XYZ file of C-alpha atoms in Angstrom:
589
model
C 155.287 94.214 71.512
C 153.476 91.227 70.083
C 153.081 91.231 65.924
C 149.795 91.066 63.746
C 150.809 87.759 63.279
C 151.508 86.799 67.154
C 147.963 88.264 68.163
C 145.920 85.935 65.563
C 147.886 83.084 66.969
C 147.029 84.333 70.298
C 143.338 84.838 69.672
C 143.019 80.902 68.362
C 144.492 80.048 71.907
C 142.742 82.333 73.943
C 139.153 83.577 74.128
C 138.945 87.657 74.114
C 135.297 88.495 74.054
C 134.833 89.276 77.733
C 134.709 85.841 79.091
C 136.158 84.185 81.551
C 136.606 80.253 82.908
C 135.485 78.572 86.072
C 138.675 80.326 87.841
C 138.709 83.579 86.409
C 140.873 83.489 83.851
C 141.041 84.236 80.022
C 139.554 80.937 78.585
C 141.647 78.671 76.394
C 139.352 78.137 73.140
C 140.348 74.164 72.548
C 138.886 73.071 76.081
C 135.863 75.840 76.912
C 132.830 76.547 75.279
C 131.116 75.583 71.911
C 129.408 72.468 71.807
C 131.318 70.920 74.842
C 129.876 73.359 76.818
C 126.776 73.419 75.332
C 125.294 70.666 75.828
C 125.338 70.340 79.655
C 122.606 73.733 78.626
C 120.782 71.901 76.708
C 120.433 69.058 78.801
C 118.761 70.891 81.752
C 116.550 72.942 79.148
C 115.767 69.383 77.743
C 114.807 69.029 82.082
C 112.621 72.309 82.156
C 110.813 71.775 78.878
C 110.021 68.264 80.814
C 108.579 69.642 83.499
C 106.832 72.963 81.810
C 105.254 71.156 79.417
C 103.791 68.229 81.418
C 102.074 70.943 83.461
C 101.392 73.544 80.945
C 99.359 71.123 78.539
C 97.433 68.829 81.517
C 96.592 72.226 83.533
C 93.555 73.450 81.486
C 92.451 69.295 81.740
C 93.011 69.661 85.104
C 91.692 73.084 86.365
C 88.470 71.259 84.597
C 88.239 68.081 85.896
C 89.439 68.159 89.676
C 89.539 71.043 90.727
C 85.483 71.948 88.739
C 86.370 75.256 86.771
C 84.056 75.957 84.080
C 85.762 76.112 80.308
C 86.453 80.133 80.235
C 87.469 80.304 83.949
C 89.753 77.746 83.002
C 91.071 78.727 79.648
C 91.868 82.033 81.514
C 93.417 80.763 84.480
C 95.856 78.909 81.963
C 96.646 81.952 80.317
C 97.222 84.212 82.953
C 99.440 81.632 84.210
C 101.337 81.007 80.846
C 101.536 84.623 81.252
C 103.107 84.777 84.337
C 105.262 82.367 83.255
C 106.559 84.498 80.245
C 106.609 87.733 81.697
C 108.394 87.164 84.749
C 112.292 86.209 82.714
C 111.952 90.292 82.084
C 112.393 90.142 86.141
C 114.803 87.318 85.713
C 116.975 88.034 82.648
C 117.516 92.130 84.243
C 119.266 90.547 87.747
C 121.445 88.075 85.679
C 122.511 90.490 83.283
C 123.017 93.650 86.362
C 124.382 91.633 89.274
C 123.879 88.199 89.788
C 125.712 86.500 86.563
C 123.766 83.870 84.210
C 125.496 81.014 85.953
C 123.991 82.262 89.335
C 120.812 82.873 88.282
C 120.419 79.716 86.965
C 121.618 77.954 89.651
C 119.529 79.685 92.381
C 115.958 79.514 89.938
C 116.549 75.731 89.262
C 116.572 75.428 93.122
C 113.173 77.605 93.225
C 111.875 75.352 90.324
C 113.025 72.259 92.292
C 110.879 73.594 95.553
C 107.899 74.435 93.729
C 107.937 70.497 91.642
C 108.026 69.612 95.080
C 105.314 71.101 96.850
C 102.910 70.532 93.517
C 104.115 66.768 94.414
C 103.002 66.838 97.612
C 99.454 68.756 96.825
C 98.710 65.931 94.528
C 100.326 63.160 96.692
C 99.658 63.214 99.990
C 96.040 62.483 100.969
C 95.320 65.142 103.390
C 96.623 67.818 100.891
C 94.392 66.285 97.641
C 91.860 68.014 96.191
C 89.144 65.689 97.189
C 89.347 63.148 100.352
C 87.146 60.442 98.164
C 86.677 60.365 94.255
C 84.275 62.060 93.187
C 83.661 65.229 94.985
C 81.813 68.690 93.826
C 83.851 70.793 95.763
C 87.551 70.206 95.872
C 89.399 71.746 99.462
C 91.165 75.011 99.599
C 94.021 73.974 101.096
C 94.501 71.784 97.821
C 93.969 74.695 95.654
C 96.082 77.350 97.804
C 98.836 74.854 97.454
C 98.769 73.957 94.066
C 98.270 77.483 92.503
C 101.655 78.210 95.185
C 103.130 75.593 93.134
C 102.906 76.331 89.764
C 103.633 80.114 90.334
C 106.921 79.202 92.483
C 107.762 77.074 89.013
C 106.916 80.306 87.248
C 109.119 82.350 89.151
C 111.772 79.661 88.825
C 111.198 80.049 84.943
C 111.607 83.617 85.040
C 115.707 83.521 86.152
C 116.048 79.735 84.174
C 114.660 80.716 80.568
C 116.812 83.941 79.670
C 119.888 82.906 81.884
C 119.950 79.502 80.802
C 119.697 80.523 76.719
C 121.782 83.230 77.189
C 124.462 81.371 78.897
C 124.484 79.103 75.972
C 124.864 81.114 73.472
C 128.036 82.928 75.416
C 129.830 79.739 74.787
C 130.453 80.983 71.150
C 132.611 83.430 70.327
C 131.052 86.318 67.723
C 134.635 87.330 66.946
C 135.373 84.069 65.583
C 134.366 83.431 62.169
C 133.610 79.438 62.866
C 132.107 80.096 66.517
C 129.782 82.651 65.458
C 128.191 80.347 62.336
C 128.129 77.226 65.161
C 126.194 79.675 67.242
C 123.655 80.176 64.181
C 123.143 76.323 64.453
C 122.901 77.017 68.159
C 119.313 78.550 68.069
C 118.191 75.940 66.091
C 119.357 72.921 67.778
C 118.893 74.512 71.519
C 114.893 74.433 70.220
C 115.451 70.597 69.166
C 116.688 69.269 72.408
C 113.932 72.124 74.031
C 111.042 69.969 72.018
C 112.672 66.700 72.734
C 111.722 67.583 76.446
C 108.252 68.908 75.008
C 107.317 65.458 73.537
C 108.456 63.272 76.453
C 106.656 65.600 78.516
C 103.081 65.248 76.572
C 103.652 61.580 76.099
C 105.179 60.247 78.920
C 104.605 62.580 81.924
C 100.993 63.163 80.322
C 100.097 59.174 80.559
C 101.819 59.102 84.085
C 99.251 61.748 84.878
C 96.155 60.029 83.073
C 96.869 56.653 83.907
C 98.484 56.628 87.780
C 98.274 59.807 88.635
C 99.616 63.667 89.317
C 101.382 62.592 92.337
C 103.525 60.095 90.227
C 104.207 62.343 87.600
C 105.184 64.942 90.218
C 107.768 62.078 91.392
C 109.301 61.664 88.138
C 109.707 65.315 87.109
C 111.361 66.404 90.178
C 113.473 63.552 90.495
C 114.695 64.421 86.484
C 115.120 68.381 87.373
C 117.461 67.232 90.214
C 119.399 65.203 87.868
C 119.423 67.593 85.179
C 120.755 70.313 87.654
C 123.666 68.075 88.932
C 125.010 67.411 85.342
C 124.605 71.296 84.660
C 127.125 71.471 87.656
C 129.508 68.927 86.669
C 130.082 70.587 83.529
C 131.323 74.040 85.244
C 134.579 73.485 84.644
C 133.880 73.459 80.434
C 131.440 76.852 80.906
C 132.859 80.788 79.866
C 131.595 82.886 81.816
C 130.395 86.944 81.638
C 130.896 88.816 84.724
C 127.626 91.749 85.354
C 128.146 94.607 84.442
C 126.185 96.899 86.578
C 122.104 98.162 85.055
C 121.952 97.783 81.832
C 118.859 100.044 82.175
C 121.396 102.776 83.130
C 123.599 103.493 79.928
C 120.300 104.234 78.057
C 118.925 106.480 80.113
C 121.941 108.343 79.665
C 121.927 108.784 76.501
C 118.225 110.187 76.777
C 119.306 112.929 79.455
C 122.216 113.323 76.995
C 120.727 114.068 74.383
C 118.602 116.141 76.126
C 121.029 118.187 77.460
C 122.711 119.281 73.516
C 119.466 119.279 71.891
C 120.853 122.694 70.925
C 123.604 121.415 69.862
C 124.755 121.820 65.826
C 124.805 118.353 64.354
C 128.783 117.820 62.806
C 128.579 118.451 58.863
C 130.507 114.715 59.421
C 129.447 111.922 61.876
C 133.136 110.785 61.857
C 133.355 114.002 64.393
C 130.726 112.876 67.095
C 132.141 111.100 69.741
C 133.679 107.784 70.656
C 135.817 105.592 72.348
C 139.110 104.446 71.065
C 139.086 100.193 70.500
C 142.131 99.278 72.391
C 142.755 95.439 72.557
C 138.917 94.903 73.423
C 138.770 96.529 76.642
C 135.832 98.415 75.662
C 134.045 95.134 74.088
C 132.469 95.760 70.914
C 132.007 99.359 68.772
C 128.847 100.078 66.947
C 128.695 101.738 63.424
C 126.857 104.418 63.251
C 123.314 104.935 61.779
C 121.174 107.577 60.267
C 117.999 106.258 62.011
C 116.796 108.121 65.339
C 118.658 110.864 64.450
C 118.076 113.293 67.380
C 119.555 110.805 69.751
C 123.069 111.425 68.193
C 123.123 115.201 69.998
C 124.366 112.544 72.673
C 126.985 112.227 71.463
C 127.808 115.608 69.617
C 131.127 117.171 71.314
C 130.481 121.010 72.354
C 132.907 123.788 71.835
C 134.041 124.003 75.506
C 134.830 120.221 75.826
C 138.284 119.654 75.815
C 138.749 116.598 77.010
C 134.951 114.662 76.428
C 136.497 111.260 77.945
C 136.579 113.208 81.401
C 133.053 114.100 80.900
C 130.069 112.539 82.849
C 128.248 109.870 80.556
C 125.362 111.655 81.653
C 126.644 114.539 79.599
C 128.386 113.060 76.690
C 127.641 109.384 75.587
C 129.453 107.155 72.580
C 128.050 106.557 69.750
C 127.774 103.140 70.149
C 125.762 103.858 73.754
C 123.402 105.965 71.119
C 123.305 102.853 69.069
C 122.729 100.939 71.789
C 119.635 102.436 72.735
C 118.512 103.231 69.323
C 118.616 98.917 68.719
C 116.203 98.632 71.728
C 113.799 101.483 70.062
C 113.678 99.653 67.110
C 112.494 96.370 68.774
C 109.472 97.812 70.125
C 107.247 97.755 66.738
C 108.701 94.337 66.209
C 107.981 92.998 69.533
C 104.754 94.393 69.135
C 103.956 92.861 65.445
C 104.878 89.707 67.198
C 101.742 89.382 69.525
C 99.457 87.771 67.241
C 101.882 85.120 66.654
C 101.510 84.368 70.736
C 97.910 84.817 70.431
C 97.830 81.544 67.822
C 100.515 79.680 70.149
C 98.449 80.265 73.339
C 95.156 78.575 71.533
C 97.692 75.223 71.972
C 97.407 75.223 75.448
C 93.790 75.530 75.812
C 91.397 75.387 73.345
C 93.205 72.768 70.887
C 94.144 69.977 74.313
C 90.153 70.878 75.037
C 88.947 69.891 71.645
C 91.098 66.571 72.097
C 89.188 65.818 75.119
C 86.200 65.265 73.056
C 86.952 62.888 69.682
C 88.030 59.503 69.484
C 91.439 58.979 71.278
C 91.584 55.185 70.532
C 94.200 53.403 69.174
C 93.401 49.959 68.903
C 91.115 48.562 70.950
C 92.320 49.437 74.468
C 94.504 51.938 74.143
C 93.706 55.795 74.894
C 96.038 58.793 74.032
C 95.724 61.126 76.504
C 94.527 64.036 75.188
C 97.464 66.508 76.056
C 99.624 64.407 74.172
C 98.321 65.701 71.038
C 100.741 68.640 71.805
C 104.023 66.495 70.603
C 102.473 66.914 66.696
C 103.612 70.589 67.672
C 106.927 69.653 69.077
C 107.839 67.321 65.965
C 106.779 70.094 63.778
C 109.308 72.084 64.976
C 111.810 69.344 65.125
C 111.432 68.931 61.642
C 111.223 72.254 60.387
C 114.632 73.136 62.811
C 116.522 70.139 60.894
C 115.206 70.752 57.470
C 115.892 74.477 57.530
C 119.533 74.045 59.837
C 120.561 71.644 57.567
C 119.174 71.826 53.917
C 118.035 75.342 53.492
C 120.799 77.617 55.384
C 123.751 76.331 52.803
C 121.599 76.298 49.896
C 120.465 79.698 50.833
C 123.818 80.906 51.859
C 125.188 80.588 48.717
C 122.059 82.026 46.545
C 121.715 85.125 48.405
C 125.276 85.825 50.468
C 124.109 85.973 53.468
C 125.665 83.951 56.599
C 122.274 83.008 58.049
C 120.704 81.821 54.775
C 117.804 84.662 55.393
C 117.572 87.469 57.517
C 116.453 86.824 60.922
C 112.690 88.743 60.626
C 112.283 87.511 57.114
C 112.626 83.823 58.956
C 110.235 85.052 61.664
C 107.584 86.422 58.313
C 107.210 82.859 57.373
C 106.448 81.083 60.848
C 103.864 84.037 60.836
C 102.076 82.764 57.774
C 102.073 79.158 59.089
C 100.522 80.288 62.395
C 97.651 81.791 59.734
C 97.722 78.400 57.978
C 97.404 76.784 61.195
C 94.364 79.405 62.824
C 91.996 78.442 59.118
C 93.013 74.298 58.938
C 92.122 74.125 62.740
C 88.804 76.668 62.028
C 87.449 74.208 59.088
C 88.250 71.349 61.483
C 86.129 72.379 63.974
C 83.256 73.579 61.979
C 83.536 70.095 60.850
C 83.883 68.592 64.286
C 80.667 70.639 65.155
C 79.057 69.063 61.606
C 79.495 65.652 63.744
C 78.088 66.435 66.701
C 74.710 67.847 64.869
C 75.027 64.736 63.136
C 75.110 61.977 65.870
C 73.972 63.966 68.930
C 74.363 60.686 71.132
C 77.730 60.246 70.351
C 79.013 63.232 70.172
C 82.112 64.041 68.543
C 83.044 61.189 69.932
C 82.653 59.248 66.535
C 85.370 61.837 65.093
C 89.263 60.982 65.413
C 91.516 62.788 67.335
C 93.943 62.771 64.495
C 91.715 65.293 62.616
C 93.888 67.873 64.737
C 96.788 66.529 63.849
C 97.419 68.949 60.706
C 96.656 72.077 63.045
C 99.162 70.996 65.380
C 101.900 69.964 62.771
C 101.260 73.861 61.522
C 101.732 75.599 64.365
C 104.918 73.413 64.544
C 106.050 74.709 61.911
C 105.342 78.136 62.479
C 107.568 77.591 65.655
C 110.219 76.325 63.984
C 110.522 79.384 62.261
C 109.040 82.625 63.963
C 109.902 81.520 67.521
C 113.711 80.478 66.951
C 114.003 83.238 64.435
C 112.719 85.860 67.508
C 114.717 83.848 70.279
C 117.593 84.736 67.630
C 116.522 88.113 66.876
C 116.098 89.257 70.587
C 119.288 87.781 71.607
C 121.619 89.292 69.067
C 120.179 92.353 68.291
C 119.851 93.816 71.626
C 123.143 95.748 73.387
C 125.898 92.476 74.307
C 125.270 93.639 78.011
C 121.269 93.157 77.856
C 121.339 89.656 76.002
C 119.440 87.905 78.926
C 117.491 90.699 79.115
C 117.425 90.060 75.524
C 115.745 86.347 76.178
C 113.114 87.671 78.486
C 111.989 90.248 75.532
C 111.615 87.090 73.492
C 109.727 85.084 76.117
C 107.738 88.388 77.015
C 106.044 88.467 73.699
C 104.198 85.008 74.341
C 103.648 86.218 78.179
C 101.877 89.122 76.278
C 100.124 87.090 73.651
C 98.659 85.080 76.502
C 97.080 88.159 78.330
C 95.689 89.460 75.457
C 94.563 86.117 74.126
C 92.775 86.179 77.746
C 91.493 89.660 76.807
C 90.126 88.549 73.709
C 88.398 85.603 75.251
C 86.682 87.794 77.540
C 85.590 90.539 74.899
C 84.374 88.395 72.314
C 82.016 86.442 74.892
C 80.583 89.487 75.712
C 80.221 91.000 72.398
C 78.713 87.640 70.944
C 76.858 87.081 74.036
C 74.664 90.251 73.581
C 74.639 90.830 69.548
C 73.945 86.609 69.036
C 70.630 86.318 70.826
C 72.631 85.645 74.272
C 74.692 82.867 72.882
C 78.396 83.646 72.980
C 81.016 81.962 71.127
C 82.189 80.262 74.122
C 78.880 78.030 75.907
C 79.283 75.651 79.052
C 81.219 73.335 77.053
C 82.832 73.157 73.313
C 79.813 71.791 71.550
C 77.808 74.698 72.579
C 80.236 76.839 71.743
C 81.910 78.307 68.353
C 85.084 77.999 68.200
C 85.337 78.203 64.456
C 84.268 81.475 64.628
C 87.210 82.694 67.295
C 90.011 80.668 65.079
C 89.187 82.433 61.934
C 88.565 86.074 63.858
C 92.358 84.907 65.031
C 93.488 84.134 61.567
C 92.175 87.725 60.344
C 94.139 89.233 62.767
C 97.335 87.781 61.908
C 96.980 88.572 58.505
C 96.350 92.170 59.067
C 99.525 92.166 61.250
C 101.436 90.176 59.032
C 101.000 93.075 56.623
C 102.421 95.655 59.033
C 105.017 93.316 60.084
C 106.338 93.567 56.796
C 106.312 97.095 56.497
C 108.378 97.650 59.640
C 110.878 94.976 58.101
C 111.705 95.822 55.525
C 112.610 99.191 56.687
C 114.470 97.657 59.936
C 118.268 98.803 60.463
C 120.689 95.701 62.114
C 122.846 96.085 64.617
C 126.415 96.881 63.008
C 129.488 96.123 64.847
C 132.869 97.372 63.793
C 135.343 94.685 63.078
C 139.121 94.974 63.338
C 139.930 92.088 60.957
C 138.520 93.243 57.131
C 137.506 89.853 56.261
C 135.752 89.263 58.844
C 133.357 91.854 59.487
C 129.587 91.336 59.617
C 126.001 92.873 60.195
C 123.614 91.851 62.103
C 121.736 90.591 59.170
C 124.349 87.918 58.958
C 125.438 89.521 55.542
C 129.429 90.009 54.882
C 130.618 93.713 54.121
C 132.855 96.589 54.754
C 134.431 97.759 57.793
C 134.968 100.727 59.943
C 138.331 99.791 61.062
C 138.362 99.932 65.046
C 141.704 100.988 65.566
């Protein structure tokens, strides 16, 4: 029998947390995972972002200009799209984590991705498949627009298994049981979303000029040929990966619990909750034990051992689940007002996409005398807003704050996401004032428009919102990856993603009901007229802005009363919440 002493030297050897290598085995720590392994992720993310992000911020230009949707019918079409796009990883992120594997599922949706690039290449390539035979035309050809819409959704559902496999997978490569490993994985998050907006700004610069200047087909051409790339050096660096075996539903084990709980709702609760049950931790073969909490109380009659059991580790989990199943589900429960309070966040984020690339269309893009930026490439303000928020707060914040207030992320993880909310307000009133300004110009020189205003009057909006990125949506990519159940963490993802796939319906919603409502209470003139300088946009920004500040208010309220996940440690020193904060231990053995 090994010593205390033989087991810590085993554990720096060998990797215990569930994981495996490329053949199966127990992965040796010095030559899998971390960074090594890392960064073949992030360099097919960096691929994706390309490729998401050339389309995402030309569509609403495009959807306008070739194939002759008016401004709402557009605007909505992005966002139901966008939405698509965000809501399908909950499809995605449940098959990796229940049968297929993250590996797999990224492997098989980069292939999907791959066919739709493809046929969106050959919709905007090949003449007989173009929107219009001759340039211009009123009405562009079906075929085109069957084709191109089949496209971009095939990339969506090629999203939905790439964004919470891929993420997730990364993350794996760190070990939570390792002191060093889990504060590398901290710095994970952060610099994932750097080489993510890295791929943002090539993609609103480069592929965005390809677009404006030769043409879709082109830019099709480069962004598949750079996703076929990326996927071969995500293969070449299996050999470096740990991998996590699926474990069956993770839908399942919850479910339990309720019908559990059901079942010994007449149960006595123990005068101790030492006495309810759970499994013994031997040598990690049950993964990691949950502490118990006070919250949700009437799901612990789950877990409350009757008179007649005598042996509960016979019983069905149907009938008798572990506390840290009842944990388990109570984490998941406790997401929902958060996931909630994180809509209007999406809603802000979504107005990038649309509205914001639309109002570039129509200042002064010139630079120089010749030169034009096209107007999607306005977006990589956003991207290097994030970049430089990520790098600041990774790298000059975190160990001042880690020292002031104890705890191993610098702040907790929703107190991170609080601020990026009150940036995205910051960002909803600058880019409000902007455009009642904007509109100030275009009553002031109606023959030139707007057109006598720069395009780098936007630029503070976007930096904002870049901002706000750089903390709310690493801080929930964070938050919905290590707060949910380890055997739900790409499910985990998709929850993340999800809450901008929301944000984007409702931001379509909202569109839809405030056109109406102004339309009929304003004399018939809605908000939103044939084109921006008919419309009010000011108006919609600051009803936005109002919203997140009434939200930011309950967001608050629900954090500061929020309960981490807390995992029981075997090693004293090392234990930690999910808060990142150092503390006492429930010894696991």
């Amino acid at each position: 029998m090994k010593t205390e002493a033989e087991n810590r030297g085993d554990d720096q050897i060998l990797v215990h947390d569930s994981s495996v290598d490329h053949k199966r085995r127990l992965p040796l720590r010095a030559s899998t995972g971390v960074w090594k392994a890392s960064l073949f992720i992030i360099a097919i993310e960096f691929s994706e972002r390309l490729s998401y992000f050339g389309i995402a911020t030309s569509l609403v230009i495009y959807l306008t200009r070739v194939i002759r949707q008016d401004l709402k019918t557009a605007a909505r079409n992005v966002n139901y799209w966008t939405g698509v796009t965000t809501l399908m990883p909950l499809f995605g992120g449940f098959l990796a984590d229940a049968y297929l594997g993250r590996f797999s599922t990224v492997l098989v949706s980069t292939i999907v991705y791959l066919f739709g690039l493809s046929l969106l290449t050959l919709s905007t390539l090949v003449p007989s498949l173009k929107a219009c035979g001759s340039e211009p035309c009123d009405e562009p050809r079906k075929l085109h627009e069957v084709l191109f819409f089949t496209a971009i959704y095939l990339i969506s559902v090629g999203t939905g298994g790439h964004k919470p496999s891929l993420e997730s997978f990364g993350a794996d490569q760190f070990d939570d049981d390792h002191a060093e490993e889990r504060k590398q994985k901290m710095s994970f998050f952060n610099w994932w979303n750097s080489g993510l907006c890295a791929g943002v700004i090539f993609g609103v610069t480069l592929i965005v000029y390809v677009q404006e200047h030769v043409g879709w087909g082109m830019a099709g051409v480069i962004l598949t040929s750079v996703m076929a790339t990326s996927l071969a050096i995500f293969l070449v660096g299996r050999p470096v990966y740990r991998y996590r075996a699926p474990l069956g539903s993770p839908l399942t084990p919850l479910l339990q619990v309720l019908v559990a709980a059901f079942t010994r709702r007449n149960l006595p609760y123990p005068s101790n909750s030492a006495h309810l049950y759970e499994v013994q931790a031997t040598d990690k073969v049950h993964g990691r034990l949950l502490t118990h909490t006070n919250r949700l109380k009437f799901l612990d009659k789950a877990a409350i051992v009757g008179e007649t059991s005598n042996s509960a580790g016979k019983q069905s989990p149907w009938r008798l689940a572990t506390v840290t199943r009842v944990e388990e589900l109570k984490l998941v429960l406790n997401m929902i007002p958060i996931w909630i309070a994180s809509i209007p966040f999406g809603i802000c984020v979504a107005q990038t996409y649309t509205f914001f690339i639309k109002q570039c269309a129509t200042l002064d893009r010139k630079i120089g005398k010749t030169f034009i930026i096209p107007a999607s490439s306005m977006f990589c303000l956003a991207a290097v807003g994030m970049i430089i928020s990520v790098a600041i707060y990774d790298r000059l914040l975190v160990p001042i704050l880690r020292k002031t207030t104890g705890n191993e992320r610098g702040i907790t993880i929703l107190q991170r996401i609080g601020i990026g909310m009150i940036f995205s307000f910051m960002a909803m009133s600058v880019a409000g004032l902007v455009e009642r300004k904007r509109l100030g110009v275009v009553k002031g020189s109606p023959t030139k428009g707007s057109g006598a205003m720069s395009v780098f009057w936007l630029g503070p909006q976007f930096l904002i919102i870049g901002i706000a990125d750089g903390f709310a949506l690493v801080g929930l990519q964070e938050y919905f990856y290590d707060q949910v159940p380890d055997s739900m963490r790409s499910l985990g993802i998709a929850f993340y993603l999800s809450v901008n796939g929301a944000a984007n319906f409702v931001s379509s919603l909202l569109i839809t009901a405030v056109d109406r409502i102004t339309g009929k209470s304003s004399g018939g003139k809605s908000w939103f007229g044939d084109n921006l300088n008919t419309s009010r946009l000011d108006h919609f920004y600051w009803l936005i802005a109002g919203i997140v500040a009434v939200n930011l208010c309950f967001f608050v309220l629900f954090a500061r009363q929020y309960a981490y996940k807390s995992v029981q440690r075997t090693t004293v020193a090392d234990c930690f919440d999910g808060d990142g904060k150092a503390g006492g231990v429930t010894s696991a053995v």
